[in-house]
Coordinates of N, CA and C and ligand atoms in Angstrom, one line a residue:
M1 N 115.2 179.7 187.9 CA 115.1 179.9 186.5 C 114.0 181.0 186.2
L2 N 114.3 181.9 185.3 CA 113.3 182.9 185.0 C 112.7 182.7 183.5
L3 N 111.5 182.4 183.5 CA 110.8 182.1 182.2 C 109.7 183.1 182.0
T4 N 109.7 183.7 180.8 CA 108.7 184.7 180.5 C 107.8 184.3 179.3
L5 N 106.6 184.9 179.4 CA 105.6 184.7 178.3 C 105.5 186.0 177.6
E6 N 105.6 186.0 176.3 CA 105.5 187.3 175.5 C 104.6 187.1 174.3
G7 N 104.1 188.2 173.8 CA 103.3 188.2 172.6 C 102.4 189.4 172.6
L8 N 101.7 189.6 171.5 CA 100.8 190.7 171.3 C 99.6 190.6 172.3
D9 N 98.9 191.7 172.5 CA 97.7 191.7 173.3 C 96.8 190.6 172.6
G10 N 96.1 189.8 173.4 CA 95.2 188.8 172.9 C 95.8 187.6 172.3
S11 N 97.2 187.4 172.5 CA 97.8 186.2 171.9 C 97.6 185.0 172.8
G12 N 97.1 185.2 174.0 CA 96.7 184.1 174.9 C 97.7 183.9 176.0
K13 N 98.6 184.9 176.3 CA 99.6 184.7 177.4 C 99.0 184.4 178.7
T14 N 98.0 185.2 179.1 CA 97.4 185.0 180.4 C 96.7 183.7 180.5
T15 N 96.0 183.3 179.5 CA 95.3 182.0 179.4 C 96.3 180.9 179.7
A16 N 97.5 181.0 179.0 CA 98.5 179.9 179.1 C 99.1 180.0 180.5
W17 N 99.4 181.2 181.0 CA 100.0 181.4 182.3 C 99.2 180.8 183.4
E18 N 97.9 181.0 183.3 CA 96.9 180.5 184.3 C 96.9 178.9 184.2
A19 N 97.0 178.4 183.0 CA 96.9 177.0 182.8 C 98.1 176.3 183.4
L20 N 99.2 177.0 183.4 CA 100.5 176.4 183.9 C 100.5 176.2 185.5
R21 N 99.7 176.9 186.2 CA 99.8 177.0 187.6 C 99.7 175.6 188.3
P22 N 98.7 174.8 187.9 CA 98.6 173.5 188.6 C 99.8 172.6 188.5
A23 N 100.5 172.7 187.3 CA 101.7 171.8 187.1 C 102.9 172.3 187.9
Y24 N 102.9 173.5 188.3 CA 104.1 174.1 189.0 C 103.6 174.8 190.3
P25 N 103.1 174.0 191.2 CA 102.5 174.7 192.4 C 103.5 175.4 193.3
E26 N 104.8 175.1 193.1 CA 105.9 175.7 193.9 C 106.4 177.0 193.2
A27 N 106.1 177.2 192.0 CA 106.7 178.3 191.2 C 106.1 179.6 191.6
T28 N 106.9 180.7 191.3 CA 106.4 182.1 191.5 C 105.8 182.5 190.2
F29 N 104.5 182.8 190.2 CA 103.8 183.3 189.1 C 103.6 184.8 189.2
T30 N 104.1 185.5 188.3 CA 104.1 187.0 188.4 C 103.8 187.6 187.0
R31 N 103.7 188.9 187.0 CA 103.4 189.6 185.7 C 103.8 191.0 185.7
E32 N 103.9 191.6 184.5 CA 104.1 193.0 184.3 C 103.0 193.5 183.3
P33 N 102.4 194.7 183.6 CA 102.6 195.5 184.7 C 102.2 194.7 186.0
T34 N 102.8 195.1 187.1 CA 102.5 194.4 188.4 C 101.3 195.0 189.0
D35 N 100.9 194.3 190.2 CA 99.7 194.8 190.9 C 100.1 195.8 192.0
S36 N 101.3 196.4 191.9 CA 101.8 197.4 192.9 C 101.2 198.8 192.5
W37 N 101.5 199.8 193.3 CA 101.1 201.1 192.9 C 101.8 201.6 191.7
Y38 N 103.0 201.1 191.4 CA 103.7 201.5 190.2 C 103.0 200.9 189.0
G39 N 102.5 199.7 189.2 CA 101.7 199.1 188.1 C 100.4 199.8 187.9
D40 N 99.8 200.3 189.0 CA 98.6 201.1 188.9 C 98.8 202.4 188.0
A41 N 100.0 203.0 188.3 CA 100.4 204.2 187.5 C 100.5 203.9 186.0
V42 N 101.1 202.7 185.8 CA 101.2 202.3 184.4 C 99.8 202.2 183.7
Y43 N 98.9 201.5 184.4 CA 97.6 201.3 183.8 C 96.8 202.7 183.7
R44 N 97.1 203.6 184.6 CA 96.5 205.0 184.4 C 97.0 205.6 183.1
S45 N 98.3 205.4 182.8 CA 98.9 206.0 181.6 C 98.4 205.3 180.4
I46 N 98.3 203.9 180.4 CA 97.7 203.2 179.3 C 96.4 203.8 178.9
A47 N 95.6 204.1 179.9 CA 94.2 204.6 179.6 C 94.2 206.0 179.0
K48 N 95.3 206.7 179.1 CA 95.3 208.1 178.6 C 95.9 208.0 177.1
E49 N 95.0 208.4 176.2 CA 95.4 208.4 174.7 C 96.6 209.3 174.5
D50 N 96.6 210.4 175.2 CA 97.7 211.4 174.9 C 98.8 211.4 175.9
A51 N 99.0 210.3 176.6 CA 100.1 210.2 177.6 C 101.4 210.4 176.8
D52 N 102.4 211.1 177.4 CA 103.7 211.2 176.8 C 104.4 209.8 176.7
P53 N 104.8 209.4 175.5 CA 105.4 208.0 175.5 C 106.7 207.8 176.2
L54 N 107.5 208.9 176.3 CA 108.7 208.7 177.1 C 108.4 208.7 178.6
A55 N 107.5 209.5 179.1 CA 107.1 209.4 180.5 C 106.5 208.0 180.8
E56 N 105.7 207.5 179.8 CA 105.1 206.2 180.0 C 106.1 205.1 180.1
L57 N 107.2 205.2 179.2 CA 108.3 204.3 179.3 C 108.8 204.2 180.7
F58 N 109.1 205.4 181.3 CA 109.7 205.4 182.6 C 108.8 204.9 183.7
L59 N 107.5 205.0 183.5 CA 106.6 204.4 184.5 C 106.8 202.8 184.4
Y60 N 106.8 202.3 183.2 CA 107.1 200.9 183.1 C 108.4 200.5 183.7
I61 N 109.4 201.3 183.5 CA 110.7 200.9 184.0 C 110.7 201.0 185.5
A62 N 110.0 202.0 186.1 CA 109.9 202.0 187.6 C 109.2 200.8 188.1
D63 N 108.2 200.4 187.4 CA 107.4 199.1 187.8 C 108.4 197.9 187.7
H64 N 109.2 197.9 186.7 CA 110.1 196.7 186.5 C 111.1 196.7 187.6
A65 N 111.7 197.9 187.9 CA 112.7 197.9 189.0 C 112.2 197.4 190.3
D66 N 110.9 197.9 190.6 CA 110.3 197.4 191.9 C 110.0 195.9 191.8
H67 N 109.6 195.4 190.6 CA 109.2 194.0 190.4 C 110.5 193.2 190.7
L68 N 111.6 193.7 190.1 CA 112.9 192.9 190.3 C 113.3 192.8 191.7
S69 N 113.3 193.9 192.5 CA 113.8 193.9 193.8 C 112.8 193.2 194.8
R70 N 111.5 193.4 194.5 CA 110.5 192.9 195.5 C 110.1 191.4 195.2
V71 N 110.1 191.0 193.9 CA 109.6 189.7 193.6 C 110.7 188.8 192.9
I72 N 111.2 189.3 191.8 CA 112.0 188.4 190.9 C 113.3 188.0 191.6
R73 N 114.1 188.9 192.0 CA 115.4 188.5 192.6 C 115.3 187.7 193.9
P74 N 114.4 188.0 194.8 CA 114.2 187.2 196.0 C 113.8 185.7 195.6
A75 N 112.8 185.6 194.7 CA 112.4 184.3 194.3 C 113.5 183.5 193.6
L76 N 114.3 184.1 192.8 CA 115.4 183.4 192.1 C 116.4 183.0 193.2
A77 N 116.6 183.9 194.1 CA 117.6 183.6 195.2 C 117.2 182.4 196.0
D78 N 115.9 182.2 196.1 CA 115.4 181.0 196.8 C 115.4 179.8 195.9
G79 N 115.8 179.9 194.7 CA 115.9 178.7 193.8 C 114.5 178.5 193.1
D80 N 113.6 179.4 193.2 CA 112.3 179.2 192.6 C 112.3 179.2 191.1
L81 N 111.4 178.5 190.5 CA 111.0 178.8 189.1 C 110.1 180.0 189.0
V82 N 110.5 181.0 188.2 CA 109.6 182.2 188.1 C 109.1 182.3 186.7
I83 N 107.7 182.4 186.7 CA 107.1 182.5 185.4 C 106.3 183.8 185.3
S84 N 106.8 184.7 184.4 CA 106.2 186.0 184.3 C 105.4 186.2 183.0
D85 N 104.2 186.7 183.2 CA 103.3 187.0 182.1 C 103.7 188.5 181.7
R86 N 104.5 188.6 180.6 CA 105.1 189.8 180.1 C 106.3 190.2 181.1
Y87 N 107.3 190.7 180.4 CA 108.6 191.2 181.1 C 109.3 192.2 180.2
T88 N 110.6 192.2 180.2 CA 111.3 193.3 179.5 C 111.0 193.3 178.0
D89 N 110.8 192.2 177.4 CA 110.6 192.2 175.9 C 109.4 193.0 175.5
S90 N 108.4 193.0 176.4 CA 107.2 193.8 176.2 C 107.6 195.3 176.0
R91 N 108.5 195.7 176.9 CA 108.9 197.1 176.8 C 109.7 197.4 175.5
Y92 N 110.6 196.5 175.2 CA 111.4 196.7 174.0 C 110.5 196.7 172.7
A93 N 109.5 195.8 172.7 CA 108.6 195.8 171.5 C 107.5 196.9 171.5
Y94 N 106.8 197.1 172.6 CA 105.7 198.1 172.7 C 106.2 199.5 172.7
Q95 N 107.1 199.8 173.7 CA 107.6 201.2 173.9 C 108.4 201.7 172.7
A96 N 109.2 200.7 172.1 CA 109.9 201.1 170.9 C 108.9 201.5 169.8
A97 N 107.8 200.9 169.7 CA 106.8 201.2 168.7 C 106.1 202.6 169.1
M98 N 105.9 202.8 170.4 CA 105.3 204.0 170.9 C 106.2 205.2 170.6
L99 N 107.5 204.9 170.7 CA 108.5 206.0 170.5 C 109.0 206.2 169.1
A100 N 108.4 205.5 168.2 CA 108.9 205.4 166.8 C 109.0 206.9 166.2
D101 N 108.1 207.7 166.6 CA 108.1 209.1 166.0 C 108.7 210.1 167.0
A102 N 109.3 209.6 168.1 CA 109.9 210.6 169.0 C 111.3 210.9 168.5
D103 N 111.9 211.9 169.2 CA 113.2 212.4 168.8 C 114.3 211.5 169.4
L104 N 114.2 210.2 169.0 CA 115.2 209.2 169.5 C 115.7 208.5 168.3
A105 N 117.0 208.3 168.1 CA 117.5 207.7 166.8 C 117.0 206.2 166.7
R106 N 117.3 205.5 167.8 CA 117.0 204.0 167.8 C 116.3 203.6 169.1
P107 N 115.0 203.8 169.1 CA 114.2 203.6 170.3 C 114.4 202.2 171.0
L108 N 114.4 201.1 170.1 CA 114.5 199.8 170.7 C 115.9 199.6 171.4
E109 N 116.9 200.1 170.8 CA 118.3 200.0 171.3 C 118.4 200.9 172.6
Y110 N 117.8 202.1 172.5 CA 117.8 203.0 173.7 C 117.1 202.3 174.9
I111 N 116.0 201.7 174.7 CA 115.2 201.1 175.8 C 116.0 199.9 176.3
R112 N 116.6 199.1 175.4 CA 117.5 198.0 175.9 C 118.6 198.5 176.7
G113 N 119.2 199.6 176.3 CA 120.4 200.2 177.0 C 120.0 200.6 178.4
V114 N 118.9 201.2 178.5 CA 118.5 201.7 179.9 C 118.3 200.4 180.8
H115 N 117.7 199.4 180.3 CA 117.5 198.2 181.1 C 118.8 197.4 181.4
G116 N 119.8 197.5 180.4 CA 121.0 196.7 180.5 C 121.7 196.9 181.8
A117 N 121.6 198.1 182.3 CA 122.4 198.4 183.6 C 121.9 197.7 184.8
F118 N 120.6 197.3 184.8 CA 120.1 196.8 186.1 C 119.2 195.6 186.0
T119 N 118.8 195.2 184.8 CA 117.7 194.1 184.7 C 118.3 192.7 184.9
R120 N 117.5 191.8 185.0 CA 117.9 190.3 185.0 C 117.3 189.8 183.8
E121 N 118.1 189.3 182.8 CA 117.6 188.7 181.6 C 116.8 187.4 181.8
P122 N 115.8 187.2 181.1 CA 115.1 185.9 181.2 C 116.0 184.8 180.7
D123 N 115.8 183.6 181.3 CA 116.6 182.4 180.9 C 115.9 181.9 179.6
A124 N 114.6 182.0 179.5 CA 114.0 181.5 178.3 C 112.6 182.3 178.1
T125 N 112.2 182.5 176.9 CA 111.0 183.2 176.6 C 110.1 182.5 175.6
I126 N 108.9 182.3 176.0 CA 107.9 181.7 175.1 C 107.2 182.8 174.4
Y127 N 107.3 182.8 173.1 CA 106.6 183.9 172.3 C 105.4 183.3 171.6
L128 N 104.2 183.8 172.0 CA 102.9 183.4 171.4 C 102.7 184.2 170.2
D129 N 102.8 183.5 169.1 CA 102.8 184.2 167.8 C 101.4 184.2 167.2
V130 N 100.9 185.4 167.0 CA 99.5 185.5 166.4 C 99.5 186.8 165.5
D131 N 98.7 186.8 164.5 CA 98.7 187.9 163.6 C 98.0 189.1 164.3
P132 N 98.4 190.3 163.9 CA 97.9 191.5 164.6 C 96.4 191.7 164.5
E133 N 95.7 191.3 163.4 CA 94.3 191.4 163.3 C 93.6 190.5 164.3
T134 N 94.0 189.2 164.4 CA 93.4 188.3 165.4 C 93.7 188.8 166.8
A135 N 94.9 189.3 167.0 CA 95.3 189.8 168.4 C 94.3 191.0 168.8
A136 N 94.2 192.0 167.9 CA 93.3 193.1 168.2 C 91.9 192.7 168.5
A137 N 91.4 191.7 167.6 CA 90.0 191.3 167.8 C 89.8 190.5 169.1
R138 N 90.7 189.7 169.4 CA 90.6 188.9 170.7 C 90.7 189.9 171.9
A139 N 91.6 190.8 171.8 CA 91.8 191.7 172.9 C 90.6 192.7 173.1
G140 N 89.9 192.9 172.1 CA 88.7 193.8 172.2 C 88.9 195.2 171.8
A141 N 90.1 195.5 171.4 CA 90.5 196.9 170.9 C 90.0 198.0 171.9
T142 N 90.3 197.7 173.2 CA 89.8 198.6 174.2 C 90.7 199.8 174.6
D143 N 92.0 199.7 174.1 CA 92.9 200.9 174.4 C 93.8 201.2 173.3
K144 N 94.7 202.1 173.5 CA 95.5 202.6 172.4 C 96.5 201.6 171.8
Y145 N 96.8 200.5 172.6 CA 97.7 199.5 172.1 C 97.0 198.4 171.2
E146 N 95.7 198.3 171.5 CA 95.0 197.1 170.9 C 94.4 197.4 169.6
R147 N 95.3 198.0 168.7 CA 94.9 198.3 167.3 C 95.8 197.6 166.4
T148 N 95.2 197.1 165.3 CA 95.9 196.3 164.3 C 97.2 196.9 163.8
A149 N 97.1 198.2 163.4 CA 98.3 198.8 162.8 C 99.4 199.0 163.9
F150 N 99.1 199.3 165.1 CA 100.1 199.5 166.1 C 100.7 198.1 166.5
L151 N 99.8 197.1 166.6 CA 100.3 195.7 166.9 C 101.2 195.2 165.8
A152 N 101.0 195.6 164.6 CA 101.9 195.2 163.5 C 103.3 195.7 163.8
E153 N 103.4 197.0 164.3 CA 104.7 197.5 164.6 C 105.3 196.7 165.8
V154 N 104.5 196.4 166.7 CA 105.0 195.7 167.9 C 105.5 194.3 167.5
Q155 N 104.7 193.7 166.6 CA 105.1 192.3 166.1 C 106.5 192.4 165.4
S156 N 106.7 193.4 164.6 CA 108.0 193.5 163.9 C 109.1 193.7 164.9
N157 N 108.8 194.5 166.0 CA 109.9 194.6 167.0 C 110.2 193.3 167.7
Y158 N 109.1 192.5 168.0 CA 109.3 191.2 168.6 C 110.2 190.3 167.7
E159 N 109.9 190.4 166.3 CA 110.7 189.6 165.4 C 112.2 190.0 165.4
R160 N 112.4 191.3 165.6 CA 113.8 191.8 165.7 C 114.5 191.2 166.9
L161 N 113.7 191.1 168.0 CA 114.3 190.6 169.3 C 114.6 189.1 169.1
I162 N 113.7 188.4 168.4 CA 113.9 186.9 168.2 C 115.1 186.7 167.3
D163 N 115.2 187.5 166.3 CA 116.4 187.4 165.4 C 117.7 187.6 166.1
A164 N 117.6 188.5 167.1 CA 118.9 188.9 167.8 C 119.3 187.8 168.8
E165 N 118.3 187.0 169.3 CA 118.6 186.0 170.3 C 117.7 184.8 170.1
P166 N 117.9 184.1 169.0 CA 117.0 183.0 168.7 C 117.1 181.8 169.7
E167 N 118.2 181.7 170.4 CA 118.3 180.6 171.3 C 117.5 180.8 172.6
R168 N 117.1 182.1 172.9 CA 116.3 182.3 174.1 C 114.8 182.1 173.9
F169 N 114.4 182.2 172.6 CA 112.9 182.2 172.4 C 112.4 180.8 171.9
V170 N 111.2 180.5 172.4 CA 110.5 179.3 171.8 C 109.2 179.9 171.2
R171 N 109.0 179.8 169.9 CA 107.8 180.3 169.2 C 106.7 179.3 169.3
V172 N 105.5 179.8 169.7 CA 104.4 178.9 169.7 C 103.3 179.5 168.8
D173 N 102.8 178.7 167.9 CA 101.7 179.2 167.0 C 100.4 179.4 167.9
A174 N 100.1 180.7 168.1 CA 99.0 181.0 169.0 C 97.7 181.3 168.2
G175 N 97.7 181.0 166.9 CA 96.5 181.2 166.1 C 95.6 180.0 166.2
R176 N 96.0 179.0 167.0 CA 95.2 177.8 167.1 C 94.2 177.9 168.3
S177 N 93.5 176.8 168.5 CA 92.5 176.8 169.6 C 93.2 177.0 170.9
P178 N 92.5 177.5 172.0 CA 93.2 177.6 173.3 C 93.8 176.3 173.8
E179 N 93.1 175.2 173.6 CA 93.6 173.9 174.0 C 95.0 173.6 173.4
A180 N 95.0 173.8 172.1 CA 96.3 173.5 171.3 C 97.4 174.4 171.8
V181 N 97.1 175.7 172.0 CA 98.1 176.6 172.5 C 98.6 176.2 173.9
I182 N 97.7 175.9 174.7 CA 98.0 175.6 176.1 C 98.9 174.3 176.1
D183 N 98.5 173.3 175.3 CA 99.4 172.1 175.2 C 100.8 172.4 174.8
A184 N 100.9 173.3 173.7 CA 102.2 173.6 173.2 C 103.0 174.4 174.3
V185 N 102.4 175.3 175.0 CA 103.1 176.0 176.0 C 103.5 175.1 177.2
E186 N 102.6 174.2 177.6 CA 103.0 173.2 178.6 C 104.2 172.4 178.2
D187 N 104.2 171.9 177.0 CA 105.3 171.1 176.5 C 106.6 171.9 176.5
A188 N 106.5 173.1 176.0 CA 107.7 174.0 175.9 C 108.3 174.2 177.3
V189 N 107.4 174.5 178.3 CA 107.9 174.8 179.6 C 108.5 173.6 180.2
A190 N 107.9 172.4 180.1 CA 108.4 171.2 180.6 C 109.8 170.9 180.1
R191 N 110.0 171.1 178.8 CA 111.3 170.9 178.1 C 112.3 171.9 178.7
L192 N 111.9 173.2 178.8 CA 112.9 174.2 179.2 C 113.3 174.0 180.7
V193 N 112.3 173.6 181.5 CA 112.6 173.3 182.9 C 113.6 172.1 183.1
D194 N 113.3 171.1 182.3 CA 114.2 169.9 182.3 C 115.6 170.2 181.9
A195 N 115.7 171.0 180.8 CA 117.0 171.3 180.3 C 117.8 172.2 181.3
H196 N 117.0 173.1 181.9 CA 117.7 174.0 182.9 C 118.2 173.1 184.1
R197 N 117.4 172.2 184.5 CA 117.7 171.3 185.7 C 119.0 170.5 185.3
D198 N 119.0 169.9 184.0 CA 120.1 169.1 183.6 C 121.4 170.0 183.5
G199 N 121.2 171.2 183.1 CA 122.3 172.1 183.0 C 122.9 172.4 184.3
D200 N 122.0 172.5 185.3 CA 122.5 172.8 186.7 C 123.3 171.7 187.2
R201 N 123.0 170.4 186.8 CA 123.8 169.3 187.3 C 125.2 169.2 186.7
D202 N 125.4 169.8 185.5 CA 126.7 169.7 184.8 C 127.8 170.4 185.6
Ligands
LIG301 N1 93.9 180.4 171.3 C1 92.8 181.2 171.5 N2 91.8 181.3 170.6 C2 90.8 182.1 170.7 N3 90.6 183.0 171.8 C3 91.6 182.9 172.7 C4 92.7 182.1 172.6 N4 93.5 182.3 173.7 C5 92.9 183.3 174.4 N5 91.7 183.7 173.9 C6 90.8 184.7 174.3 O1 91.3 185.9 173.9 C7 91.2 186.9 175.0 C8 92.6 187.3 175.4 O2 93.3 186.2 176.0 P1 94.4 186.4 177.1 O3 94.0 187.4 178.1 O4 94.9 185.1 177.5 O5 95.5 187.1 176.1 P2 96.8 188.0 176.5 O6 97.8 187.6 175.6 O7 97.1 187.8 178.0 O8 96.2 189.4 176.3 P3 96.6 190.8 177.0 O9 98.1 191.0 176.7 O10 95.8 191.8 176.3 O11 96.3 190.7 178.4 C9 90.4 186.2 176.1 O12 89.0 186.5 175.9 C10 90.7 184.7 175.8 O13 89.6 183.9 176.3
LIG302 C1 104.7 195.0 180.5 C2 104.3 195.9 179.4 C3 103.0 195.9 178.9 N1 102.7 196.8 177.9 C4 101.3 196.8 177.5 C5 100.8 195.7 176.8 C6 99.3 195.6 177.1 O1 98.6 196.3 176.1 C7 99.2 196.5 178.4 C8 98.8 195.8 179.6 O2 99.3 194.5 179.7 P1 98.3 193.2 179.9 O3 99.2 192.0 179.8 O4 97.3 193.4 178.8 O5 97.7 193.4 181.3 O6 100.5 197.0 178.6 C9 103.6 197.6 177.3 O7 103.3 198.4 176.4 N2 104.9 197.5 177.8 C10 105.3 196.7 178.8 O8 106.5 196.7 179.2

C-alpha cells in the first residue's frame, strides 16, 4: 500500500511522518525530493530564485522516476507499506503554481499528463490542511516557495486535486497543536491500513 503525506511547507508533514515510524517498524519510510543525486539537483534548483520553472519541473520528474524504480516499486512488490513525505501531488500543486505564468495553457493538467504515463498513483493521501500565513511562518520563509502569496496558489491547486479525487484524500486540520495533528494522522493511517488489509481479503 502506498500512502502519501501532502500539504503546504510548514504544515507538519515531516513531524507526522517521523511520529509514525515507531508504530510501523516494517514500513518503508521515504520522501520527495529524495536523498539521491537527483534530489540534490532539485534542492540546488529550489535555492535558485531565477531557476527556469519548466527545467525545475523536469528535475522533480527525474527524481520521481528514480524514486519509483529504486524505492517505491520494489517495496510495493515486497508487500511493504510505503509512507512517503510528499509525492506526485506536490508536483501538481507546486509546479502548476510555478508555471502559472508560463506559456502552457493548463499547467496542472500538463504535469498530471506527463506523470500519467509512468507513475504509480498513491492508494491514499493525507492532506495536512493549514492556512498559507501559518505555513510560511512555520517554514521560516527561507526560499522562493515559502511565501504566503505563493503558498495560497499552491493551496488552491491542492483543493482542485482533492475536489477531483475526494475518495483518495483524508483532510487533517493541521492548524492545531503538533500533538493533536500527530494523533489525527496516526488515527487516519491506522484506519487506512486496516481498510486496505480488509480489502485485500475480499
Ligand atoms: N502543529 C504544529 N504547530 C506548530 N508548529 C508546528 C506544528 N507542526 C510542525 N511544526 C513546526 O513547524 C516547522 C515545520 O514542520 P515540518 O518540518 O514538520 O513541516 P513540513 O510540512 O514537513 O514542512 P516542509 O514541507 O517545509 O518540509 C517545524 O519547526 C516544526 O517543529
Ligand atoms: C516533492 C516536491 C517538493 N516541492 C517543494 C516543496 C518544498 O518547498 C520543497 C522541499 O520539500 P521539503 O518537504 O520542504 O523538503 O520542495 C515541490 O515544489 N514539488 C515537488 O514535487
